[in-house]
Amino acid sequence: MMRTVLAAVPLLVGTGLIAVSALGLLRLPDVYNRMNAVAKAASLGVVCVLVGVLVLVFDARSAVVVAVAVGLQLLSAPVGGYALAVASYRAGAPLAAMTWYDDLADADADADADADAGSPSGLRGDRSGGAAGGGPADG
């Protein structure tokens, strides 16, 4: 009985975080904000659910499996969210009107300056270059 009550807390918190993530996916203004909501809230929600399951089914094998799953979730979700956001930016997804900063535009401008100065790669970092971030330099 006590184990069920202890497991209910992280299970409910995880379910709530996943619900907030889903709400953010529906309500936030642009792809970048949506991606941020999903990458953070959903990944923490999955971790909480896994911890709740571990409390319910506690043995050495389950602890190892949950530890590996939590580690992979905490490593891969932020990296994947960032990679998808950069790919969306380079594909030309518009920013929300309320966005104040565009750090990737500065990075792309620096990459363009390097390409124009004769960088060894010969690639430009403009937004029209595709998902990989660059096409052949105009010359």
PDB file of C-alpha atoms in Angstrom:
ATOM      1  CA  MET A   1       0.000   0.000   0.000  1.00  0.00           C
ATOM      2  CA  MET A   2       2.748   2.481   0.932  1.00  0.00           C
ATOM      3  CA  ARG A   3       4.700   1.648  -2.232  1.00  0.00           C
ATOM      4  CA  THR A   4       1.654   2.467  -4.362  1.00  0.00           C
ATOM      5  CA  VAL A   5       1.247   5.856  -2.701  1.00  0.00           C
ATOM      6  CA  LEU A   6       4.966   6.625  -3.111  1.00  0.00           C
ATOM      7  CA  ALA A   7       4.811   5.626  -6.780  1.00  0.00           C
ATOM      8  CA  ALA A   8       1.701   7.718  -7.403  1.00  0.00           C
ATOM      9  CA  VAL A   9       3.530  11.002  -6.729  1.00  0.00           C
ATOM     10  CA  PRO A  10       6.157  10.795  -9.518  1.00  0.00           C
ATOM     11  CA  LEU A  11       3.619   9.144 -11.841  1.00  0.00           C
ATOM     12  CA  LEU A  12       1.188  12.042 -11.375  1.00  0.00           C
ATOM     13  CA  VAL A  13       3.946  14.654 -11.671  1.00  0.00           C
ATOM     14  CA  GLY A  14       5.215  12.988 -14.865  1.00  0.00           C
ATOM     15  CA  THR A  15       1.732  12.778 -16.316  1.00  0.00           C
ATOM     16  CA  GLY A  16       1.184  16.444 -15.483  1.00  0.00           C
ATOM     17  CA  LEU A  17       4.437  17.465 -17.154  1.00  0.00           C
ATOM     18  CA  ILE A  18       3.553  15.511 -20.279  1.00  0.00           C
ATOM     19  CA  ALA A  19       0.109  17.171 -20.292  1.00  0.00           C
ATOM     20  CA  VAL A  20       1.720  20.620 -19.963  1.00  0.00           C
ATOM     21  CA  SER A  21       4.036  19.699 -22.827  1.00  0.00           C
ATOM     22  CA  ALA A  22       1.054  18.735 -24.979  1.00  0.00           C
ATOM     23  CA  LEU A  23      -0.687  21.991 -24.094  1.00  0.00           C
ATOM     24  CA  GLY A  24       2.447  23.926 -25.042  1.00  0.00           C
ATOM     25  CA  LEU A  25       2.574  22.069 -28.341  1.00  0.00           C
ATOM     26  CA  LEU A  26      -0.934  23.296 -29.109  1.00  0.00           C
ATOM     27  CA  ARG A  27      -0.765  26.836 -27.703  1.00  0.00           C
ATOM     28  CA  LEU A  28       2.731  28.256 -28.248  1.00  0.00           C
ATOM     29  CA  PRO A  29       3.235  30.636 -31.194  1.00  0.00           C
ATOM     30  CA  ASP A  30       6.034  29.107 -33.261  1.00  0.00           C
ATOM     31  CA  VAL A  31       7.936  25.899 -33.893  1.00  0.00           C
ATOM     32  CA  TYR A  32      10.863  26.941 -31.686  1.00  0.00           C
ATOM     33  CA  ASN A  33       8.743  27.560 -28.593  1.00  0.00           C
ATOM     34  CA  ARG A  34       6.825  24.341 -29.209  1.00  0.00           C
ATOM     35  CA  MET A  35      10.044  22.378 -29.577  1.00  0.00           C
ATOM     36  CA  ASN A  36      11.339  23.844 -26.310  1.00  0.00           C
ATOM     37  CA  ALA A  37       8.175  22.834 -24.464  1.00  0.00           C
ATOM     38  CA  VAL A  38       8.274  19.301 -25.775  1.00  0.00           C
ATOM     39  CA  ALA A  39      12.012  18.785 -25.262  1.00  0.00           C
ATOM     40  CA  LYS A  40      11.975  19.958 -21.652  1.00  0.00           C
ATOM     41  CA  ALA A  41       8.590  19.124 -20.155  1.00  0.00           C
ATOM     42  CA  ALA A  42       8.044  15.826 -21.947  1.00  0.00           C
ATOM     43  CA  SER A  43      11.543  14.536 -21.205  1.00  0.00           C
ATOM     44  CA  LEU A  44      11.215  15.384 -17.509  1.00  0.00           C
ATOM     45  CA  GLY A  45       7.738  13.856 -17.552  1.00  0.00           C
ATOM     46  CA  VAL A  46       9.083  10.603 -18.976  1.00  0.00           C
ATOM     47  CA  VAL A  47      11.799  10.557 -16.306  1.00  0.00           C
ATOM     48  CA  CYS A  48       9.211  11.022 -13.544  1.00  0.00           C
ATOM     49  CA  VAL A  49       7.044   8.241 -14.968  1.00  0.00           C
ATOM     50  CA  LEU A  50      10.067   5.937 -15.121  1.00  0.00           C
ATOM     51  CA  VAL A  51      10.925   6.718 -11.488  1.00  0.00           C
ATOM     52  CA  GLY A  52       7.327   5.971 -10.499  1.00  0.00           C
ATOM     53  CA  VAL A  53       7.464   2.638 -12.300  1.00  0.00           C
ATOM     54  CA  LEU A  54      10.753   1.862 -10.566  1.00  0.00           C
ATOM     55  CA  VAL A  55       9.137   2.475  -7.184  1.00  0.00           C
ATOM     56  CA  LEU A  56       6.312   0.089  -8.101  1.00  0.00           C
ATOM     57  CA  VAL A  57       8.532  -2.655  -9.530  1.00  0.00           C
ATOM     58  CA  PHE A  58      11.745  -2.374  -7.583  1.00  0.00           C
ATOM     59  CA  ASP A  59      14.480  -4.923  -8.201  1.00  0.00           C
ATOM     60  CA  ALA A  60      18.087  -4.737  -9.394  1.00  0.00           C
ATOM     61  CA  ARG A  61      17.290  -5.397 -13.055  1.00  0.00           C
ATOM     62  CA  SER A  62      14.541  -2.760 -13.130  1.00  0.00           C
ATOM     63  CA  ALA A  63      16.843  -0.244 -11.450  1.00  0.00           C
ATOM     64  CA  VAL A  64      19.516  -0.752 -14.119  1.00  0.00           C
ATOM     65  CA  VAL A  65      17.001  -0.520 -16.970  1.00  0.00           C
ATOM     66  CA  VAL A  66      15.407   2.627 -15.543  1.00  0.00           C
ATOM     67  CA  ALA A  67      18.813   4.223 -14.875  1.00  0.00           C
ATOM     68  CA  VAL A  68      19.884   3.609 -18.474  1.00  0.00           C
ATOM     69  CA  ALA A  69      16.544   4.850 -19.822  1.00  0.00           C
ATOM     70  CA  VAL A  70      16.682   8.010 -17.675  1.00  0.00           C
ATOM     71  CA  GLY A  71      20.267   8.709 -18.716  1.00  0.00           C
ATOM     72  CA  LEU A  72      19.486   8.270 -22.399  1.00  0.00           C
ATOM     73  CA  GLN A  73      16.350  10.396 -22.112  1.00  0.00           C
ATOM     74  CA  LEU A  74      18.177  13.240 -20.366  1.00  0.00           C
ATOM     75  CA  LEU A  75      20.986  13.151 -22.940  1.00  0.00           C
ATOM     76  CA  SER A  76      19.065  12.644 -26.147  1.00  0.00           C
ATOM     77  CA  ALA A  77      15.939  14.788 -25.704  1.00  0.00           C
ATOM     78  CA  PRO A  78      17.701  18.178 -25.355  1.00  0.00           C
ATOM     79  CA  VAL A  79      20.176  17.393 -28.137  1.00  0.00           C
ATOM     80  CA  GLY A  80      17.397  16.183 -30.422  1.00  0.00           C
ATOM     81  CA  GLY A  81      15.239  19.219 -29.650  1.00  0.00           C
ATOM     82  CA  TYR A  82      18.128  21.559 -30.406  1.00  0.00           C
ATOM     83  CA  ALA A  83      18.962  19.771 -33.651  1.00  0.00           C
ATOM     84  CA  LEU A  84      15.344  19.905 -34.802  1.00  0.00           C
ATOM     85  CA  ALA A  85      15.095  23.596 -33.929  1.00  0.00           C
ATOM     86  CA  VAL A  86      18.252  24.423 -35.896  1.00  0.00           C
ATOM     87  CA  ALA A  87      16.996  22.356 -38.840  1.00  0.00           C
ATOM     88  CA  SER A  88      13.662  24.212 -38.692  1.00  0.00           C
ATOM     89  CA  TYR A  89      15.483  27.528 -38.662  1.00  0.00           C
ATOM     90  CA  ARG A  90      17.643  26.621 -41.628  1.00  0.00           C
ATOM     91  CA  ALA A  91      14.555  25.392 -43.488  1.00  0.00           C
ATOM     92  CA  GLY A  92      13.072  28.869 -43.034  1.00  0.00           C
ATOM     93  CA  ALA A  93      10.436  28.357 -40.320  1.00  0.00           C
ATOM     94  CA  PRO A  94       9.294  31.838 -39.265  1.00  0.00           C
ATOM     95  CA  LEU A  95       9.987  33.239 -35.814  1.00  0.00           C
ATOM     96  CA  ALA A  96       7.105  34.449 -33.639  1.00  0.00           C
ATOM     97  CA  ALA A  97       6.452  38.197 -33.810  1.00  0.00           C
ATOM     98  CA  MET A  98       7.379  38.537 -30.126  1.00  0.00           C
ATOM     99  CA  THR A  99      10.889  37.090 -30.635  1.00  0.00           C
ATOM    100  CA  TRP A 100      13.568  39.578 -29.611  1.00  0.00           C
ATOM    101  CA  TYR A 101      16.783  37.687 -30.286  1.00  0.00           C
ATOM    102  CA  ASP A 102      17.925  35.672 -33.265  1.00  0.00           C
ATOM    103  CA  ASP A 103      21.242  34.149 -32.244  1.00  0.00           C
ATOM    104  CA  LEU A 104      21.344  31.816 -35.231  1.00  0.00           C
ATOM    105  CA  ALA A 105      21.206  34.778 -37.626  1.00  0.00           C
ATOM    106  CA  ASP A 106      24.388  36.075 -35.987  1.00  0.00           C
ATOM    107  CA  ALA A 107      25.992  32.644 -36.297  1.00  0.00           C
ATOM    108  CA  ASP A 108      24.950  32.428 -39.947  1.00  0.00           C
ATOM    109  CA  ALA A 109      26.329  35.929 -40.594  1.00  0.00           C
ATOM    110  CA  ASP A 110      29.649  34.865 -39.057  1.00  0.00           C
ATOM    111  CA  ALA A 111      29.652  31.725 -41.214  1.00  0.00           C
ATOM    112  CA  ASP A 112      28.928  33.823 -44.309  1.00  0.00           C
ATOM    113  CA  ALA A 113      31.819  36.141 -43.446  1.00  0.00           C
ATOM    114  CA  ASP A 114      34.118  33.139 -43.021  1.00  0.00           C
ATOM    115  CA  ALA A 115      32.957  31.695 -46.360  1.00  0.00           C
ATOM    116  CA  ASP A 116      33.479  35.006 -48.118  1.00  0.00           C
ATOM    117  CA  ALA A 117      36.962  35.285 -46.600  1.00  0.00           C
ATOM    118  CA  GLY A 118      37.945  31.981 -48.166  1.00  0.00           C
ATOM    119  CA  SER A 119      37.289  29.401 -45.508  1.00  0.00           C
ATOM    120  CA  PRO A 120      38.674  25.976 -46.396  1.00  0.00           C
ATOM    121  CA  SER A 121      35.276  24.268 -46.453  1.00  0.00           C
ATOM    122  CA  GLY A 122      33.901  26.402 -49.262  1.00  0.00           C
ATOM    123  CA  LEU A 123      30.426  26.196 -47.754  1.00  0.00           C
ATOM    124  CA  ARG A 124      28.134  29.014 -46.722  1.00  0.00           C
ATOM    125  CA  GLY A 125      25.930  28.949 -43.665  1.00  0.00           C
ATOM    126  CA  ASP A 126      22.905  30.746 -45.114  1.00  0.00           C
ATOM    127  CA  ARG A 127      19.310  29.686 -44.414  1.00  0.00           C
ATOM    128  CA  SER A 128      18.711  28.665 -48.011  1.00  0.00           C
ATOM    129  CA  GLY A 129      21.401  26.001 -47.894  1.00  0.00           C
ATOM    130  CA  GLY A 130      19.206  23.146 -46.727  1.00  0.00           C
ATOM    131  CA  ALA A 131      19.126  21.113 -43.548  1.00  0.00           C
ATOM    132  CA  ALA A 132      22.883  20.618 -43.460  1.00  0.00           C
ATOM    133  CA  GLY A 133      23.362  24.370 -43.238  1.00  0.00           C
ATOM    134  CA  GLY A 134      25.184  25.288 -46.378  1.00  0.00           C
ATOM    135  CA  GLY A 135      25.426  25.074 -50.093  1.00  0.00           C
ATOM    136  CA  PRO A 136      28.228  25.879 -52.483  1.00  0.00           C
ATOM    137  CA  ALA A 137      29.673  29.350 -52.092  1.00  0.00           C
ATOM    138  CA  ASP A 138      28.592  31.892 -54.662  1.00  0.00           C
ATOM    139  CA  GLY A 139      31.578  33.083 -56.519  1.00  0.00           C
TER     140      GLY A 139
END
